[in-house]
mmCIF file of C-alpha atoms and ligand atoms in Angstrom:
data_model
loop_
_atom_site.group_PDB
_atom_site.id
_atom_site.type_symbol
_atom_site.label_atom_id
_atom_site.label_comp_id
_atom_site.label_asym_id
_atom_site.label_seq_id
_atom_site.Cartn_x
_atom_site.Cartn_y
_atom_site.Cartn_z
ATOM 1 C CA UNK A 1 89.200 131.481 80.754
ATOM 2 C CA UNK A 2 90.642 129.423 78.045
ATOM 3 C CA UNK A 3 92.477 132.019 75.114
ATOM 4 C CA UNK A 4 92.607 130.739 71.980
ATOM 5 C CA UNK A 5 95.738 131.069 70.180
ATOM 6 C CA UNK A 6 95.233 129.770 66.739
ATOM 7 C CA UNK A 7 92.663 127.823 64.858
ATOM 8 C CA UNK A 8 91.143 126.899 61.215
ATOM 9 C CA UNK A 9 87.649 125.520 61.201
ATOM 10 C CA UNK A 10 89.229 121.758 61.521
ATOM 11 C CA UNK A 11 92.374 123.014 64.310
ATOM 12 C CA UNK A 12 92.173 125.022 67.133
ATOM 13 C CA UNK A 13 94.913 125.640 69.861
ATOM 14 C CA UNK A 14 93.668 126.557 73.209
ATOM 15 C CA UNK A 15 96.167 127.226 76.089
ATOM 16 C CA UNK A 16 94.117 125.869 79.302
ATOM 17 C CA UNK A 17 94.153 127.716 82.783
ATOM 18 C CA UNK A 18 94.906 125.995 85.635
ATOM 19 C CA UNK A 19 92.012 125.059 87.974
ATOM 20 C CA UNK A 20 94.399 125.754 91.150
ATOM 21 C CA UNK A 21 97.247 127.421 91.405
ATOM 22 C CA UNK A 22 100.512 124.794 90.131
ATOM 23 C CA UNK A 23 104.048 125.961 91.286
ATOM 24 C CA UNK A 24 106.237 128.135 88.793
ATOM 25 C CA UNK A 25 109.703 126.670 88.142
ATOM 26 C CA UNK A 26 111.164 129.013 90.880
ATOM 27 C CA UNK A 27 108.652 127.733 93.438
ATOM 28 C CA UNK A 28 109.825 124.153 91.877
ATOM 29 C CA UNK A 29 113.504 124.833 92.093
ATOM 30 C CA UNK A 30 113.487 126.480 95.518
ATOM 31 C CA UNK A 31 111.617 123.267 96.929
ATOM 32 C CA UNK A 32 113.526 120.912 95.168
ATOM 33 C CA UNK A 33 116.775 121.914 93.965
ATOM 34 C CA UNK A 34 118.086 123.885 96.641
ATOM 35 C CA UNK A 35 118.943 121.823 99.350
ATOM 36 C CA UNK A 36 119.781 117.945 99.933
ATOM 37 C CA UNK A 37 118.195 115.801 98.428
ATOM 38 C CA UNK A 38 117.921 116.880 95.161
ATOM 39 C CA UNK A 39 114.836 116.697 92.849
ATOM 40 C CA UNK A 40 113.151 118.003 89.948
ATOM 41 C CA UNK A 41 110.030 117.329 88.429
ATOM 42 C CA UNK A 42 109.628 115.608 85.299
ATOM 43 C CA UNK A 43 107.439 118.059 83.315
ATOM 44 C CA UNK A 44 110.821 120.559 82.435
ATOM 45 C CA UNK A 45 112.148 117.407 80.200
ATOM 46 C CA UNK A 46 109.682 118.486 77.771
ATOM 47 C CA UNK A 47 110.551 121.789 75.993
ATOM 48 C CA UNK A 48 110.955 121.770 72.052
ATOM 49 C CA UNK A 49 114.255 119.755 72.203
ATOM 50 C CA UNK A 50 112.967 117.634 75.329
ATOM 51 C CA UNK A 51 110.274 116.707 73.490
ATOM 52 C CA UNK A 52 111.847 115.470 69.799
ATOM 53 C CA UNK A 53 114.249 113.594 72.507
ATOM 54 C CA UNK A 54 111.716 111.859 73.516
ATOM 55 C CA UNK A 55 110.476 110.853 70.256
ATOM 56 C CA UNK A 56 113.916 109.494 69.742
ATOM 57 C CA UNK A 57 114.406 107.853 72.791
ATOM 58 C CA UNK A 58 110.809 105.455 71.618
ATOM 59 C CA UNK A 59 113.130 104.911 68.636
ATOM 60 C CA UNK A 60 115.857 103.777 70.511
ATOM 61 C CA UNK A 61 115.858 99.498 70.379
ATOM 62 C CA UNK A 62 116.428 99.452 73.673
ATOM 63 C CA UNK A 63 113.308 101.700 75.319
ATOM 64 C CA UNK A 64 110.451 98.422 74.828
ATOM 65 C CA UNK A 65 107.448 100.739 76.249
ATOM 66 C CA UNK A 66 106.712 103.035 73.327
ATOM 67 C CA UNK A 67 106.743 99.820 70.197
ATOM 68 C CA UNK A 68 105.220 97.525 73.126
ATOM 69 C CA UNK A 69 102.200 99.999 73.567
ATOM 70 C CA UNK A 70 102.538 100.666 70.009
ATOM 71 C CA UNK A 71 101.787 96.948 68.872
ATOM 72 C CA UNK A 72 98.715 96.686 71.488
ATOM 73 C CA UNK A 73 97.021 99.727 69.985
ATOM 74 C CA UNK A 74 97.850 98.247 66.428
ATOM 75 C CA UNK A 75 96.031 94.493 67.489
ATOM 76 C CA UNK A 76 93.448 95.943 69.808
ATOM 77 C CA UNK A 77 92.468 99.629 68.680
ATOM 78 C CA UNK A 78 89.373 98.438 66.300
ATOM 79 C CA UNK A 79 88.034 96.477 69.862
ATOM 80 C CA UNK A 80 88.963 99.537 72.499
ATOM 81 C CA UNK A 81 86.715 101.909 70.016
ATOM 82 C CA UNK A 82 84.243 99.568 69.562
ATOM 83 C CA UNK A 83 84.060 99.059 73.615
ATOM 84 C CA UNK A 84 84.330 102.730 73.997
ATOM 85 C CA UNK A 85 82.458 104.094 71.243
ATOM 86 C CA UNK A 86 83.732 107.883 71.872
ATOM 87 C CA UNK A 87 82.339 110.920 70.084
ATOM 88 C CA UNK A 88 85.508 112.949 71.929
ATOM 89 C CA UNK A 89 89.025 111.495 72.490
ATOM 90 C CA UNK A 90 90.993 113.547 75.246
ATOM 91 C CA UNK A 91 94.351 112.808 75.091
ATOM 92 C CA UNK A 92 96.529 113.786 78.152
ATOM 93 C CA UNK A 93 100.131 114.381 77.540
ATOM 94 C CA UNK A 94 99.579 113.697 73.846
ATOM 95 C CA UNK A 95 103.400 114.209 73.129
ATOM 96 C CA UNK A 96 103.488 114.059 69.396
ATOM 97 C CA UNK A 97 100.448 111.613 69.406
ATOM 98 C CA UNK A 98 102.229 109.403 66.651
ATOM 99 C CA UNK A 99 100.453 106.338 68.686
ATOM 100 C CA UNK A 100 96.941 107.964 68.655
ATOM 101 C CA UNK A 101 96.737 107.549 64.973
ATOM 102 C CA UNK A 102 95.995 103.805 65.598
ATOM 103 C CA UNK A 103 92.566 104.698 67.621
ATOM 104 C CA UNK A 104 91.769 107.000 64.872
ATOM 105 C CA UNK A 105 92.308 104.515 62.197
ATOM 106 C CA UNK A 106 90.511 102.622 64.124
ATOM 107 C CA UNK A 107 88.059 105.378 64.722
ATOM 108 C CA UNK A 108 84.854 104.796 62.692
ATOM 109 C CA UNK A 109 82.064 107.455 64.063
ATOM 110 C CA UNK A 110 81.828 110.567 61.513
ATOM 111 C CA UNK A 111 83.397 113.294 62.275
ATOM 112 C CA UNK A 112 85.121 112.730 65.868
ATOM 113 C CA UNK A 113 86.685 115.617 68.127
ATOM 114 C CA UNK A 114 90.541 114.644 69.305
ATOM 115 C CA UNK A 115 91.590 116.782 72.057
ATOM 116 C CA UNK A 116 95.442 116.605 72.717
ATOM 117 C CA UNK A 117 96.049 118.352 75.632
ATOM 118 C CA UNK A 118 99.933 118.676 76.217
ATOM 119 C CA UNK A 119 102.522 120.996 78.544
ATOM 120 C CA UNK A 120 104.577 121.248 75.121
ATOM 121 C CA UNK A 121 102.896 123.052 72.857
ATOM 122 C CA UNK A 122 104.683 123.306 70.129
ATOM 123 C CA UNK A 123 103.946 119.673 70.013
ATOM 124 C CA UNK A 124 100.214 120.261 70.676
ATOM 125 C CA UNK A 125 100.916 122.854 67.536
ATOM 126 C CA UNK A 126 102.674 120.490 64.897
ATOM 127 C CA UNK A 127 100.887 117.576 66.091
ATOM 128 C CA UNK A 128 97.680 118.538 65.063
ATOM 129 C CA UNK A 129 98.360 120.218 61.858
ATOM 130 C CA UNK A 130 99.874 117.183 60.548
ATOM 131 C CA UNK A 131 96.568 115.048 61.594
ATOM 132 C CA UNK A 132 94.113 117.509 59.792
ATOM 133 C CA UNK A 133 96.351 116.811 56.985
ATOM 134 C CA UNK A 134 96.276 113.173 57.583
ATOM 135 C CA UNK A 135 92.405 112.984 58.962
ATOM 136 C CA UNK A 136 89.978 114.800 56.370
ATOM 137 C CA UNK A 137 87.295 114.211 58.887
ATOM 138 C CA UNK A 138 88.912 114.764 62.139
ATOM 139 C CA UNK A 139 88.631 118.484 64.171
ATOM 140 C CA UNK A 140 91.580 118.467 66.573
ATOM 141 C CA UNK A 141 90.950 120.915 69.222
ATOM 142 C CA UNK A 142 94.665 121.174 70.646
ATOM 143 C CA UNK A 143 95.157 121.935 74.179
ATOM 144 C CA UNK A 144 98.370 123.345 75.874
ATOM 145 C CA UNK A 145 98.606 123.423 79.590
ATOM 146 C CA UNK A 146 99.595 121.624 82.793
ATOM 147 C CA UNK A 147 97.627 118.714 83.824
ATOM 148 C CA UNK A 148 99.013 119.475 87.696
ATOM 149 C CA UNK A 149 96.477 122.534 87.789
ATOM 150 C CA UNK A 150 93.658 119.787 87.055
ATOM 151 C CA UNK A 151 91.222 118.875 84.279
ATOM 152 C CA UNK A 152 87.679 121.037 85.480
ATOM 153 C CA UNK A 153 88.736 124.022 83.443
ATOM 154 C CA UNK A 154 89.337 121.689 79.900
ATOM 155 C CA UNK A 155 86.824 123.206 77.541
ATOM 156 C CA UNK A 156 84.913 119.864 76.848
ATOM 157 C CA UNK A 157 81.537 120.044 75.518
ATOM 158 C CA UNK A 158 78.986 118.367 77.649
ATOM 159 C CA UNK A 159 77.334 116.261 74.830
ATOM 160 C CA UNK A 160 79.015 112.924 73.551
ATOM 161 C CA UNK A 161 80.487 110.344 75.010
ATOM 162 C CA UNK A 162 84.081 110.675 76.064
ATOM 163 C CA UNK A 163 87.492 108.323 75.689
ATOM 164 C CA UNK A 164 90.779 109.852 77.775
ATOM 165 C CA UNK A 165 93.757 108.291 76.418
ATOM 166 C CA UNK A 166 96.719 108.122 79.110
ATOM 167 C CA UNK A 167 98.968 106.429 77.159
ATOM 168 C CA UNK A 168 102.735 105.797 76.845
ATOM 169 C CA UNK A 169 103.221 104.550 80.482
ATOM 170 C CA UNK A 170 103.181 108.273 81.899
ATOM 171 C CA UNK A 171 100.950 107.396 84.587
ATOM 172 C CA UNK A 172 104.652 105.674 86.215
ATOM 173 C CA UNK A 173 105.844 108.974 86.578
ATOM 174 C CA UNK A 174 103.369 110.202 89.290
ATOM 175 C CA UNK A 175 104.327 109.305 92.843
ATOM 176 C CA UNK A 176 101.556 107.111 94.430
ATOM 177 C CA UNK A 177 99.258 109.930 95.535
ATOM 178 C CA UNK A 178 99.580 112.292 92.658
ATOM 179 C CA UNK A 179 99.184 109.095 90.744
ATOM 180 C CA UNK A 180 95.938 107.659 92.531
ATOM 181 C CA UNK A 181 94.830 112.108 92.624
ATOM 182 C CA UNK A 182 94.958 112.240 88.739
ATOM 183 C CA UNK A 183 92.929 109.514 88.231
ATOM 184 C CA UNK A 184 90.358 110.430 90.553
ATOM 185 C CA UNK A 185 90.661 113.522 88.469
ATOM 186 C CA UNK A 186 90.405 111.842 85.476
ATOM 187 C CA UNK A 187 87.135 109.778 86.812
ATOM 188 C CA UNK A 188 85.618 113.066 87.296
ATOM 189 C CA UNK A 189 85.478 113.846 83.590
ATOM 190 C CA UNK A 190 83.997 110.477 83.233
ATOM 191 C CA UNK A 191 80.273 109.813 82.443
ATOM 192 C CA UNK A 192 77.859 106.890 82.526
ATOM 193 C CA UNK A 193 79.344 105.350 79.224
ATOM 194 C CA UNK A 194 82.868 106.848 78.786
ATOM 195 C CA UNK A 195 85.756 105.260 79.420
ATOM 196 C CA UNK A 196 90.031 105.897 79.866
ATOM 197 C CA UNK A 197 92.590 104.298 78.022
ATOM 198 C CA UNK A 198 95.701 103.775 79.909
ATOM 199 C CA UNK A 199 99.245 102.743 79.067
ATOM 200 C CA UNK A 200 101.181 101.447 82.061
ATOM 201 C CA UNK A 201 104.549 99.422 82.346
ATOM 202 C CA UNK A 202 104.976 96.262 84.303
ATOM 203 C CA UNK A 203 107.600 94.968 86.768
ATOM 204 C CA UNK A 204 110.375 92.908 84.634
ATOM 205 C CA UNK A 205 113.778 91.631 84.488
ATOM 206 C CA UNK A 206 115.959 94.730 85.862
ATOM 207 C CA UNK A 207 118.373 94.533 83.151
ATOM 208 C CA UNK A 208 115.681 95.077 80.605
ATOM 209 C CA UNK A 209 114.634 98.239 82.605
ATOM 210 C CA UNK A 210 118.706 99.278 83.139
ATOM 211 C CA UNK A 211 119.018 99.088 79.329
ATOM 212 C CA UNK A 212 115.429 100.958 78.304
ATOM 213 C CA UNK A 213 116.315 103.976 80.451
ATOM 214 C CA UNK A 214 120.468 104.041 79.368
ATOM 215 C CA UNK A 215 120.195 103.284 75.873
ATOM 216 C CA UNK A 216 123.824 102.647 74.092
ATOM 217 C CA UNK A 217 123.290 105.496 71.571
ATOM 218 C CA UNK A 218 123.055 107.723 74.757
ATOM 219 C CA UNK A 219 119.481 109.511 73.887
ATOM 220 C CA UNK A 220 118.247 109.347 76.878
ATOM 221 C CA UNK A 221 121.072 110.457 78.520
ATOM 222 C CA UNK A 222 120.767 113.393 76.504
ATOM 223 C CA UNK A 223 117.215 113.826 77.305
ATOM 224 C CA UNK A 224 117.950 113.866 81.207
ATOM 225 C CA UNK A 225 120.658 116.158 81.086
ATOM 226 C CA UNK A 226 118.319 118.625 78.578
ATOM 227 C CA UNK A 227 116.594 119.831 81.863
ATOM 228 C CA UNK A 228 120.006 121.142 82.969
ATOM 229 C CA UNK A 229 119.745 123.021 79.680
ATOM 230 C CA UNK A 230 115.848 124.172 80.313
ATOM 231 C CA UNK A 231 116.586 125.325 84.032
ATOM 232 C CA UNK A 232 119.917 127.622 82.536
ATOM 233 C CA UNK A 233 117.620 129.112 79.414
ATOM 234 C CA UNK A 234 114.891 130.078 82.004
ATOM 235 C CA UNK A 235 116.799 130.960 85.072
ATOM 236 C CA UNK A 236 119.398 132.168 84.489
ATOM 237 C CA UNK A 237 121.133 129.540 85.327
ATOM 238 C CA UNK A 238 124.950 127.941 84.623
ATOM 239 C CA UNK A 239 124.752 124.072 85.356
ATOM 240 C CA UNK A 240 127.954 122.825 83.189
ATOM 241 C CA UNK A 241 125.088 120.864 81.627
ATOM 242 C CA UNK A 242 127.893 118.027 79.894
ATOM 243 C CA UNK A 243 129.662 117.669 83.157
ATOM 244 C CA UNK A 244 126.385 115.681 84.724
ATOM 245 C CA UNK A 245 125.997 112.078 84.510
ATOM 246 C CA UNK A 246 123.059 110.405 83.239
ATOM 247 C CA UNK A 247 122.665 107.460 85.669
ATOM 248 C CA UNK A 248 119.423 105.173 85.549
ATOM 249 C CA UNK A 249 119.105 102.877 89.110
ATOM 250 C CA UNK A 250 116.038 100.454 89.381
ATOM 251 C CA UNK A 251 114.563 99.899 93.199
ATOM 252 C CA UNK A 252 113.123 96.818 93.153
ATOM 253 C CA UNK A 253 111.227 97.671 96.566
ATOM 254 C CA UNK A 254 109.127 100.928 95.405
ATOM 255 C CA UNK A 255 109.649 99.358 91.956
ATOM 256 C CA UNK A 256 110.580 102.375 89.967
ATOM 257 C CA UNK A 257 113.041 102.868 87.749
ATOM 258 C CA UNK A 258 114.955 106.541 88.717
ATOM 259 C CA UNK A 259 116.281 108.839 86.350
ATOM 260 C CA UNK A 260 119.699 110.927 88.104
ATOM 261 C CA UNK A 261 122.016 113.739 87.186
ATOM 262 C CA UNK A 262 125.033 113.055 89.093
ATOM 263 C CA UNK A 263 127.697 116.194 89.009
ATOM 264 C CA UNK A 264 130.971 114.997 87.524
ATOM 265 C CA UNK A 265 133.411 117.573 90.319
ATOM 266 C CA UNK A 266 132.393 120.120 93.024
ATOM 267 C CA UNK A 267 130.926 123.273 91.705
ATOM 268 C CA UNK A 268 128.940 126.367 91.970
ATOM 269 C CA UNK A 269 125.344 126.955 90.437
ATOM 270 C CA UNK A 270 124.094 130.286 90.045
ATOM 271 C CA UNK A 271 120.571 130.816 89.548
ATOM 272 C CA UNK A 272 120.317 134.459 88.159
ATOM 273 C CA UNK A 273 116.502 134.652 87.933
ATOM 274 C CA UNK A 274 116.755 133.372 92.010
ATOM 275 C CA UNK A 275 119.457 135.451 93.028
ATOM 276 C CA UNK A 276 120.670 132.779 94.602
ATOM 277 C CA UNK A 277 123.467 129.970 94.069
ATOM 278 C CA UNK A 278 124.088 126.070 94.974
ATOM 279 C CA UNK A 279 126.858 124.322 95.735
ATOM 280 C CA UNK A 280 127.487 120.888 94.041
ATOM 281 C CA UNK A 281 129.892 118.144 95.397
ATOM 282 C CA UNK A 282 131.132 115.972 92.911
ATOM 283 C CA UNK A 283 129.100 112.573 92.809
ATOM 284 C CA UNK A 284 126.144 114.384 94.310
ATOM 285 C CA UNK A 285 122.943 113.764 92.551
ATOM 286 C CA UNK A 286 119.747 115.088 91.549
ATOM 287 C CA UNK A 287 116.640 112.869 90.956
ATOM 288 C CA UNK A 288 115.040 114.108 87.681
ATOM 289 C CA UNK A 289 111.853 111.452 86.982
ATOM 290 C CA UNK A 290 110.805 108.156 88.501
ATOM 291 C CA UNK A 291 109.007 105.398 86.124
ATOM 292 C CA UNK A 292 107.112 103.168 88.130
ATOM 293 C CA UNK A 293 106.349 99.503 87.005
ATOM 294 C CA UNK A 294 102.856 97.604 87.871
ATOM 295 C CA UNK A 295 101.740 94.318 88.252
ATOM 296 C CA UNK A 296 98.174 94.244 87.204
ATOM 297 C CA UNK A 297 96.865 93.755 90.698
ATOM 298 C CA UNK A 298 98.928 96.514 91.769
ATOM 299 C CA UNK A 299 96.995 98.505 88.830
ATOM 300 C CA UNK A 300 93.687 97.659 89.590
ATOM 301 C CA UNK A 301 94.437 98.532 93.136
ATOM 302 C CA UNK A 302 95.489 102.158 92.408
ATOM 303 C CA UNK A 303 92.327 102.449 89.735
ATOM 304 C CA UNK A 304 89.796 101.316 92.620
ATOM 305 C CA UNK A 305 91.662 103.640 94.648
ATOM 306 C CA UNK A 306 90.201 106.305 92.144
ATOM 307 C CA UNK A 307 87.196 104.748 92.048
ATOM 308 C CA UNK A 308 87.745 103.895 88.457
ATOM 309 C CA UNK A 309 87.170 99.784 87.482
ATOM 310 C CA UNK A 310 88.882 97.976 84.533
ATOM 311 C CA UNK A 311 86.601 96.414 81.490
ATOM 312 C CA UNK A 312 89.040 95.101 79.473
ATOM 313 C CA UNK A 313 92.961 94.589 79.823
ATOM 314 C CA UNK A 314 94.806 93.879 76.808
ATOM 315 C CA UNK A 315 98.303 92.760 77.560
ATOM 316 C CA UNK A 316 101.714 92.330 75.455
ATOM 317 C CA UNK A 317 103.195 88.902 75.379
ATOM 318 C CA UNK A 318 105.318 87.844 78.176
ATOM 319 C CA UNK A 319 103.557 90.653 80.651
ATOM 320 C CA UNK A 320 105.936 93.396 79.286
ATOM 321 C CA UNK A 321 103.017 96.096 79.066
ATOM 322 C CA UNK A 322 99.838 96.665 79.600
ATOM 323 C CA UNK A 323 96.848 98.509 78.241
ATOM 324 C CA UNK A 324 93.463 98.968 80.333
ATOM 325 C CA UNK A 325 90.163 99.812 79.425
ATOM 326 C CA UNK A 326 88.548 101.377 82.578
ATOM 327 C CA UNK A 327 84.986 103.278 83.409
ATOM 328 C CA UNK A 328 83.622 104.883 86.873
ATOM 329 C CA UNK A 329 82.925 102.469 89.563
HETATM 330 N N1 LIG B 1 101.759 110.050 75.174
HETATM 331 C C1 LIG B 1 102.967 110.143 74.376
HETATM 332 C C2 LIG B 1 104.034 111.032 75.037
HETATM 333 C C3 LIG B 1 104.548 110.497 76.360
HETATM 334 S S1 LIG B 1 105.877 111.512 76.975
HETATM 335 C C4 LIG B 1 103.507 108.761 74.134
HETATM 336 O O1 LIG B 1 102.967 107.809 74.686
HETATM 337 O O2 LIG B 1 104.473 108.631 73.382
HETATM 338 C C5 LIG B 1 105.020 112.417 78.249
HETATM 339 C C6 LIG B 1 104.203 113.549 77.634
HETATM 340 O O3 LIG B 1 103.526 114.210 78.692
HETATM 341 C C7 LIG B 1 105.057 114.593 76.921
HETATM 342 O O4 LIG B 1 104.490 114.888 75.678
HETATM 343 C C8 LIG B 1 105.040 115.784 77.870
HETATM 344 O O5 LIG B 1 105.171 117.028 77.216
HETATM 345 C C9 LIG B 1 103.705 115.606 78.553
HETATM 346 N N2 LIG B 1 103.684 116.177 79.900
HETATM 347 C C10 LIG B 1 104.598 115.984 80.887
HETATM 348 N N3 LIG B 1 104.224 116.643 82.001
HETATM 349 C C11 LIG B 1 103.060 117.275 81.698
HETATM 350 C C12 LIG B 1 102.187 118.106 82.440
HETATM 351 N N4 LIG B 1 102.461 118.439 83.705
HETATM 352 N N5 LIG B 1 101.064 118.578 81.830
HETATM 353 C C13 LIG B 1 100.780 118.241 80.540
HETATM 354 N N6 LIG B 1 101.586 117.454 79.787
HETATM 355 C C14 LIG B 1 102.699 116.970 80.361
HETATM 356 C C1 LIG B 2 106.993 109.609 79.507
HETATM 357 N N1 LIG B 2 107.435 108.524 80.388
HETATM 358 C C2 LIG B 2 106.436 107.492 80.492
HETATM 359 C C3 LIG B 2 108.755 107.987 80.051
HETATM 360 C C4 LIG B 2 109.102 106.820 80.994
HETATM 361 O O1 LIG B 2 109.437 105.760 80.492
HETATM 362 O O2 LIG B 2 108.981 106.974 82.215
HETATM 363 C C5 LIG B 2 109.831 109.049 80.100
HETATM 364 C C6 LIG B 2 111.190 108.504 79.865
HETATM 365 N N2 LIG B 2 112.227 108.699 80.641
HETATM 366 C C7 LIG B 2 113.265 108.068 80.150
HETATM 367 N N3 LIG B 2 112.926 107.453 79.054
HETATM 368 C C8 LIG B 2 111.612 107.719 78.843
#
């Protein structure tokens, strides 16, 4: 059952249970981080600090996606409400929904429901206090949860039509199956009627992609090595978090930009929480996120895959970024 864990009559926050069991961070670590090769999943970027990182790293000149998506929303949010007519806008991985505030300017039925369902939720939290601030009209009914344990348990009423916003390009950082699973998923909460909103990033020059994921000011390097910082705070753990290297590599055959620690000598990792330790070789690596980039035939082919079908695609200049408007086949 969903346990409610503050609310006025405009703001609730509701932390969701998972529909299936989702691996802990040990079961994460001891599958991933153990042995050879090395990966994490992305999700641990975002605690409190992980989180305003990323909020800089859309700030950065360099990262396009965020002011790119941004700019779409700003030209095309009065036509994607007006297409999707919502009475409820479910927002998955909401982040600090700074973006969403251009579908609810653009958001003209009385008194809407936005539900920003996020793994962070002290961003769910401040998020959502500052929009019934900025909103007189709006209830935000905040969710905080994992989207990996599914969507069946989200406490949506059954009456009004529905958008789900995916925005911000986040879709990239499923692997093809979880990717193609989550959108079946998300087709599930879909209706005749009711439509998703999704943000995705498209193949381009490399060097543009080299420089959005290594900005100069060295944000996102910062955000990378943060996990190190997450994994020590909540296992225990000793990574010599500054001794990692952020490195960003794009492979232009699975078209994905990944995101690498790489340890700076040889050293040992203990994992108190695991009783257990690693050991690191210098120049060893461990792959933290991957960002995958579409064409829009590559998109459509991973919606139909989900049985979902675009209506409209609204598309930045040059093909740097794409929006789509999709419904249930
Ligand atoms: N949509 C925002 C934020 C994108 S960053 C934007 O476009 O700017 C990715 C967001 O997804 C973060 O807010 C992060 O906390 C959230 N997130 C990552 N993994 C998640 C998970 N497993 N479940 C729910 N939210 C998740
Ligand atoms: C959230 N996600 C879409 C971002 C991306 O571009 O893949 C996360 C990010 N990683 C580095 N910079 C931004």
């Amino acid at each position: 059952m969903a346990t409610e864990s503050s609310s006025t009559a405009r703001l609730s926050c509701t932390s969701v249970p998972p529909a299936r069991r989702v691996p802990s961070m040990i079961d994460d670590v001891r599958e991933g981080l153990l042995s050879p090769p090395r990966w994490l999943p992305p999700k641990y970027f975002y605690d409190e600090t992980g989180s305003l990182l990323f909020e800089a790293i859309c700030d950065t000149p360099e990262y396009y996606p965020s002011r790119t998506e941004a700019a779409l929303l700003a030209e095309y949010a009065g036509e994607i409400m007006t297409l999707s007519r919502p009475r409820h806008l479910l927002e998955l991985g909401s982040g600090s929904s700074r973006k969403t505030r251009l579908l609810l300017d653009a958001w003209t039925a009385p008194a809407g429901t936005y539900w920003p369902f996020d793994v962070c939720a002290e961003m769910v939290a401040s998020s959502g206090r500052a929009l019934i601030d900025d909103y007189p009209d709006l209830v935000v009914r905040g969710l905080e949860g994992d989207y990996h344990g599914g969507l069946s348990c989200l406490p949506l009423p059954a009456e009004g039509r529905r958008l789900v916003a995916f925005l911000g390009g986040t879709i990239g950082n499923f692997h093809p199956g979880e990717a193609e699973a989550m959108l079946g998923e998300i087709a599930d909460l879909l209706r005749e009627g009711d439509h998703v909103l999704i943000g995705f990033d498209r193949i381009k020059d490399p060097a543009v992609l080299a420089a959005a994921y290594d900005d100069a000011a060295g944000v996102t390097a910062r955000f990378n090595r943060n996990v190190l910082n997450v994994l020590n705070c909540a296992l225990e753990a000793d990574f010599p978090v500054e001794d990692y290297r952020h490195r960003s590599v794009y492979d232009p055959e699975l078209q994905r930009v990944e995101m690498r620690l790489r340890a700076g000598h040889d050293h040992r990792v203990t994992f108190g929480r695991l009783a257990t330790s690693i050991d690191m070789a210098g120049g060893e690596e461990i792959l933290t996120e991957i960002s995958r980039k579409f064409t829009p035939a590559s998109f459509r082919r991973l919606l139909a895959a989900a049985g979902l079908v675009e209506t409209a695609h609204f598309e930045a200049e040059g093909g740097l970024y794409s929006l789509v408007l999709a419904a249930r086949r």
